[in-house]
Amino acid sequence: MRCHPLMRNRALPLAAAGLLALSGCGGDDGGQDTAQAPTGGTTAEAASCGSGETSLTGKTVRLVVGTDPGGGYDAYARMVAPHLGEQLGADVVVENEPGAGGLKAVNSLLAGKKDGTHLMIMNAQGNVSSRIAGVQGANFEIAELSYIGRVASEPEIITGASDGPYKSWDDVVAADDNPKIGTTGLGSAAYINGALVNEVFDLGGKLITGYDSASEAELGLVSGDIQLLPGNQSSRLEQIEAGDAIALLVLDAERSEELPDIPTILEQDLSDEDQELVEAHNALGEIGRPLIGPPGLDEEALGDLRQAMQCAFETDELQKEAEESGRPLSYLTGEETQALAEEVASPPKQYEDFLKKAYQGS
Amino acid sequence: VLDAVFQGLMLLLEPETFALMLLGVAIGFVVGVLPGLGGAVTLALMIPFTFSMEPAQVFAFLLGMWVVTSTTGDITSVLFGIPGESTSAAAMLDGYPMTRRGEAGRALGAVLMSSLLGAVFGALVLAASIPVIRPLILALGPPAFFALTLVGLTFIIALSGKNVIRGFLMAGFGFVIGMIGLDSSSGIPRYTFGQLDLWDGIDLVPLVVGLFGGAEVLQLMLSRRSIAQRPDAGDMRVSGVGRGVRDAFTHWWLVIRSSGIGVGLGVIPGMGGSVSQFIAYGHAQATSKNPDTFGKGNIEGVLAAGANNNAKDSGSLIPTIAFGIPGSVGTAVLLGAFLIAGLTPGKEMLTTELPVTMSMVWVMVIANAVAVAVAFVILRPLARLTYIRGTLLVPFLLVLVGIGAYSASNSFLDIFVMLAAAAVGVLAIRFDWPRVPFLLAAILGAIAERYLFLSYSLSGWSWLKDPIVIALFLVCIAAIARPVVSSARARSTARRPGGDMPDEGPAQDATDISAGRR
């Protein structure tokens, strides 16, 4: 089974949704797929899965998470680590190094070892956009990081309360009510996405920045303090399934498999200028949650890591775990992820200006 | 509902489930005792092992482990003056001085019993609040939380003891420390000196570990004696455990109030256990008949901390169960595990899945009961460690303190924060400046500022008219006025020369402070 490398694999829906269609890349055909690796592999193609002998065999590889335990990045890292370790013949240990929205972990990665024993799972949208906006402390070159592969990429969605003023995105646009949009601070993903829809749809809304955590903002949504809450699909689905929130808009090019009835932002009536803004934004979201190493990572180690990650993502066990834990995978090879990053590194001027504004408030 | 309570117990009493809970308790016991390894991180590490378990087994194992860490963390706090968990810091404020007086048995008895009572109370509240849980949480918002933090800050007065000026200066210092980091509303870095490490502010764990644990270890190094003073030649039996247990019951009203504070603050996602322990402690001192002996080994301080820190776990489970919104880092990890196990928090947990919720309540009670029972068995050998000569014990304690500070967020900066805090702590002990007002201000100042901003940006100033807010403001005023009025009254009835003269309580204090010198 093959598919276009850039097509996202959203084929692993939440178990609760009851849809267990396993189509798309790296699905149910797992192990037999090793010979026909997805396109784009250069260094990785020669080796085969399960040989167990790599340049990292016997070593301890640190996989750093830029947040506290309990979040999506942490869950993904802990899910992937043992499988990656098995393929590498190494111990892959997950470490939390929270701080500055993940930038702290990126910076220690830049200063760390370049032999493949120091990796991280990056919050690409947050960290890359802070780089584009020129935030103090974001001193890395987007295209020079070593991309090992993309673990997952779910769309950002905009939600409202289930007993709130809106039943659909059309209601939001039609209402002339200056909605309050919850965010977890300037430059947070929620802020950027909230600011985007606020600008593109001219909502006249107010971005609320004082929430310390998504939990607080979620409570604020239920109690009616805020009317809109942007967030990552897999984390927002929890509140949607609990019956307290409804999805209103998907910030992506295609409709989401988990939310087939919710319109996307590109289905809306947008001016050419806004269209360009949204597309630049979507391209950034496309990088999702990649595994990365420092710039100048040892060539052999990078090749081994990319190969090992690819093999790990083809195993049935990892696919099954992802499905059971409601953490959908959407693997992309290192080369493909790198290509996405290079594309994003020089965004349209308009998007750069938008991000700068989103980090400084207005 | 009674049916669900019974079914919940049956779920837990399945042999395999119960065995897994015991395993969780065993792990949680060790994790709690060791500083550094926190409950939340351990939960994250254990999640892969739960993939093959049934839902009931998952939370019996994880919840059993997590709730026990709060209980056993207190043991380290009381015996060595190093918080075993960041939520166990308040337990050492009075527990450790008692150990140094040779009353480790009584302090441990009290802290363990009050922990158990706190856990039972928390579990009862959790069970009883089920019908009203959702409207109750939704009635509160950022304005009420802001007013609550102000109430917490008024305890600075009580915590300052006789040295109100010194207490306020320490609190001012604490506010400055609390300011460090990115301002949540405007994103402006404050006092970060270009250091990315400081963006998220000073972490509470190294601060607490240094200010109290580090300072005590340094004191111990200087004194070159054992932690506890040998009562008489050779007699090192640990006694008074039973007395400590009885203390928990004689002060039952204090235990209930402290548990109530724990549950109440545990519910609020932005507050959590690190905050509520000091508020409970401050409240105990503010309402005590002997506020002067707090920090010098007052059993009430130990009881308040112990009860609070177990009840708060139930509190943070309430929004997790009712809304799927975790109230703490620990419950955030738990929530992830619940979802993997196929449990969807939210309305269902309160209706069709009620037996599952009830079995969580049972886990809280039974896991804690088991842990406390085990702790009582091994408490004597543990307490005897405090009679080991300081020079032998200090290297181990230093390692524990270092790991404790570093592993909270794997940051080297935290080691320096801990050392600086230890230096401040030693100076504060030597020159009799109160440490708790500093800590309370450092924690609550930043939270108060954030809720104030949030309240204003959500609704302008109209939140000031909220009856809950007004009621809490009145509590603040009462809390401020009470000591002023009573001290004015005391001054008018019996004017004594040199207002700083210690009366009965602080006599103990003098020996304590200078212990290092002699």
mmCIF file of C-alpha atoms in Angstrom, chain A residues 16 62 68-71 74-75 78-79 82 94-105 107 135-138 162 180 184-186 206-220 222-226 234 237-239 241-244 321 324-327 359-361, chain B residues 40-41 44-45 48 51 134 137-143 145 182 184-189 192-197 199-200 267-271 319 322-327 329 332-333 335-336 339-342 344-348 406 408-411 450-451 453-454 456-459:
data_model
loop_
_atom_site.group_PDB
_atom_site.id
_atom_site.type_symbol
_atom_site.label_atom_id
_atom_site.label_comp_id
_atom_site.label_asym_id
_atom_site.label_seq_id
_atom_site.Cartn_x
_atom_site.Cartn_y
_atom_site.Cartn_z
ATOM 1 C CA ALA A 16 -14.144 5.980 21.014
ATOM 2 C CA ARG A 62 17.988 11.171 25.342
ATOM 3 C CA ASP A 68 5.980 18.884 31.800
ATOM 4 C CA PRO A 69 4.666 15.324 31.848
ATOM 5 C CA GLY A 70 1.005 14.975 30.997
ATOM 6 C CA GLY A 71 0.804 16.799 27.680
ATOM 7 C CA ASP A 74 5.169 13.921 26.473
ATOM 8 C CA ALA A 75 2.669 11.205 25.591
ATOM 9 C CA ARG A 78 6.928 8.097 25.677
ATOM 10 C CA MET A 79 4.950 6.099 23.143
ATOM 11 C CA PRO A 82 10.772 2.196 23.258
ATOM 12 C CA VAL A 94 12.496 10.388 27.697
ATOM 13 C CA GLU A 95 13.412 13.503 29.690
ATOM 14 C CA ASN A 96 11.240 16.514 30.421
ATOM 15 C CA GLU A 97 12.962 19.850 30.133
ATOM 16 C CA PRO A 98 10.111 22.333 30.356
ATOM 17 C CA GLY A 99 10.584 26.054 29.865
ATOM 18 C CA ALA A 100 9.846 28.962 27.565
ATOM 19 C CA GLY A 101 7.304 27.000 25.542
ATOM 20 C CA GLY A 102 9.888 24.430 24.532
ATOM 21 C CA LEU A 103 12.516 26.961 23.445
ATOM 22 C CA LYS A 104 14.687 26.073 26.402
ATOM 23 C CA ALA A 105 14.866 22.469 25.275
ATOM 24 C CA ASN A 107 18.465 25.730 22.952
ATOM 25 C CA VAL A 135 11.412 36.280 19.584
ATOM 26 C CA GLN A 136 14.347 36.792 21.921
ATOM 27 C CA GLY A 137 15.755 33.380 22.800
ATOM 28 C CA ALA A 138 14.715 31.705 19.549
ATOM 29 C CA SER A 162 -21.822 23.130 23.779
ATOM 30 C CA LYS A 180 -13.685 36.516 23.987
ATOM 31 C CA THR A 184 -2.538 30.556 27.154
ATOM 32 C CA GLY A 185 -0.474 33.677 26.554
ATOM 33 C CA LEU A 186 1.039 35.776 23.813
ATOM 34 C CA LYS A 206 -10.777 39.973 22.308
ATOM 35 C CA LEU A 207 -7.867 37.632 22.944
ATOM 36 C CA ILE A 208 -7.628 36.740 26.618
ATOM 37 C CA THR A 209 -4.029 36.049 27.599
ATOM 38 C CA GLY A 210 -4.060 35.399 31.342
ATOM 39 C CA TYR A 211 -4.812 31.665 31.373
ATOM 40 C CA ASP A 212 -1.929 29.703 32.746
ATOM 41 C CA SER A 213 -2.880 26.348 31.291
ATOM 42 C CA ALA A 214 -5.275 24.855 28.803
ATOM 43 C CA SER A 215 -7.179 23.407 31.774
ATOM 44 C CA GLU A 216 -8.053 26.862 33.084
ATOM 45 C CA ALA A 217 -9.153 28.059 29.676
ATOM 46 C CA GLU A 218 -11.293 24.940 29.237
ATOM 47 C CA LEU A 219 -13.087 25.682 32.498
ATOM 48 C CA GLY A 220 -13.521 29.264 31.330
ATOM 49 C CA VAL A 222 -17.657 25.837 30.096
ATOM 50 C CA SER A 223 -18.499 28.620 32.546
ATOM 51 C CA GLY A 224 -19.034 31.102 29.722
ATOM 52 C CA ASP A 225 -16.153 33.443 30.586
ATOM 53 C CA ILE A 226 -14.839 32.943 27.061
ATOM 54 C CA SER A 234 -6.542 15.662 19.846
ATOM 55 C CA LEU A 237 -11.503 16.232 21.394
ATOM 56 C CA GLU A 238 -11.370 15.309 25.087
ATOM 57 C CA GLN A 239 -13.714 18.131 25.999
ATOM 58 C CA GLU A 241 -16.318 13.912 23.795
ATOM 59 C CA ALA A 242 -17.089 14.819 27.373
ATOM 60 C CA GLY A 243 -20.010 16.776 25.922
ATOM 61 C CA ASP A 244 -18.888 20.189 27.105
ATOM 62 C CA GLU A 321 -0.693 1.741 20.804
ATOM 63 C CA GLU A 324 -5.625 2.711 21.617
ATOM 64 C CA SER A 325 -4.368 5.859 23.260
ATOM 65 C CA GLY A 326 -6.161 8.180 20.859
ATOM 66 C CA ARG A 327 -2.888 9.715 19.705
ATOM 67 C CA TYR A 359 3.922 37.830 19.761
ATOM 68 C CA GLN A 360 3.837 41.461 20.777
ATOM 69 C CA GLY A 361 0.112 41.911 21.273
ATOM 70 C CA ALA B 40 3.718 13.074 38.303
ATOM 71 C CA VAL B 41 6.931 11.944 36.620
ATOM 72 C CA ALA B 44 4.257 9.151 33.304
ATOM 73 C CA LEU B 45 6.903 6.440 33.553
ATOM 74 C CA PRO B 48 3.289 2.048 29.322
ATOM 75 C CA PHE B 51 -1.617 -0.672 28.253
ATOM 76 C CA ARG B 134 -20.463 20.855 37.994
ATOM 77 C CA ILE B 137 -17.083 24.573 39.961
ATOM 78 C CA LEU B 138 -18.706 26.786 37.378
ATOM 79 C CA ALA B 139 -19.902 29.231 40.038
ATOM 80 C CA LEU B 140 -16.300 30.087 40.752
ATOM 81 C CA GLY B 141 -14.096 31.929 38.317
ATOM 82 C CA PRO B 142 -10.945 34.029 38.124
ATOM 83 C CA PRO B 143 -12.418 36.822 40.348
ATOM 84 C CA PHE B 145 -9.721 32.800 42.725
ATOM 85 C CA LEU B 182 7.523 36.200 31.450
ATOM 86 C CA SER B 184 1.588 36.158 31.492
ATOM 87 C CA SER B 185 -0.495 38.987 30.087
ATOM 88 C CA SER B 186 1.930 41.016 28.011
ATOM 89 C CA GLY B 187 4.722 38.516 27.468
ATOM 90 C CA ILE B 188 7.332 40.930 28.812
ATOM 91 C CA PRO B 189 10.297 39.217 30.479
ATOM 92 C CA THR B 192 15.184 37.398 33.485
ATOM 93 C CA PHE B 193 18.531 38.993 32.586
ATOM 94 C CA GLY B 194 18.390 37.469 29.125
ATOM 95 C CA GLN B 195 18.274 33.958 30.599
ATOM 96 C CA LEU B 196 15.833 31.644 28.903
ATOM 97 C CA ASP B 197 15.898 29.491 32.042
ATOM 98 C CA TRP B 199 11.260 32.732 31.508
ATOM 99 C CA ASP B 200 8.965 30.456 33.436
ATOM 100 C CA VAL B 267 -10.116 21.853 42.581
ATOM 101 C CA ILE B 268 -8.659 25.027 41.034
ATOM 102 C CA PRO B 269 -6.322 24.146 38.167
ATOM 103 C CA GLY B 270 -3.997 27.119 38.729
ATOM 104 C CA MET B 271 -3.381 26.556 42.438
ATOM 105 C CA PRO B 319 -12.546 18.666 37.782
ATOM 106 C CA ALA B 322 -16.409 15.997 36.101
ATOM 107 C CA PHE B 323 -15.017 17.851 33.080
ATOM 108 C CA GLY B 324 -11.958 15.959 31.933
ATOM 109 C CA ILE B 325 -9.973 19.006 33.009
ATOM 110 C CA PRO B 326 -7.018 18.106 35.213
ATOM 111 C CA GLY B 327 -6.482 20.159 38.389
ATOM 112 C CA VAL B 329 0.198 17.929 36.812
ATOM 113 C CA ALA B 332 -3.028 15.586 33.842
ATOM 114 C CA VAL B 333 -0.958 12.427 33.506
ATOM 115 C CA LEU B 335 -6.212 11.780 32.608
ATOM 116 C CA GLY B 336 -4.009 10.605 29.750
ATOM 117 C CA LEU B 339 -8.276 8.013 28.077
ATOM 118 C CA ILE B 340 -5.956 5.227 26.980
ATOM 119 C CA ALA B 341 -7.926 2.822 29.154
ATOM 120 C CA GLY B 342 -11.106 3.941 27.418
ATOM 121 C CA THR B 344 -13.945 9.277 29.087
ATOM 122 C CA PRO B 345 -14.228 11.793 31.907
ATOM 123 C CA GLY B 346 -17.189 14.122 31.860
ATOM 124 C CA LYS B 347 -20.876 13.736 32.503
ATOM 125 C CA GLU B 348 -20.770 9.972 31.994
ATOM 126 C CA TYR B 406 17.599 19.220 39.847
ATOM 127 C CA ALA B 408 11.993 18.799 39.131
ATOM 128 C CA SER B 409 12.677 20.179 35.657
ATOM 129 C CA ASN B 410 16.129 18.777 34.779
ATOM 130 C CA SER B 411 17.705 22.195 34.908
ATOM 131 C CA ARG B 450 -2.500 36.726 37.041
ATOM 132 C CA TYR B 451 -6.041 36.274 38.337
ATOM 133 C CA PHE B 453 -5.410 40.598 35.208
ATOM 134 C CA LEU B 454 -7.602 37.767 33.987
ATOM 135 C CA TYR B 456 -10.134 42.529 34.518
ATOM 136 C CA SER B 457 -9.655 41.427 30.924
ATOM 137 C CA LEU B 458 -12.723 39.182 31.108
ATOM 138 C CA SER B 459 -15.167 41.622 32.625
#
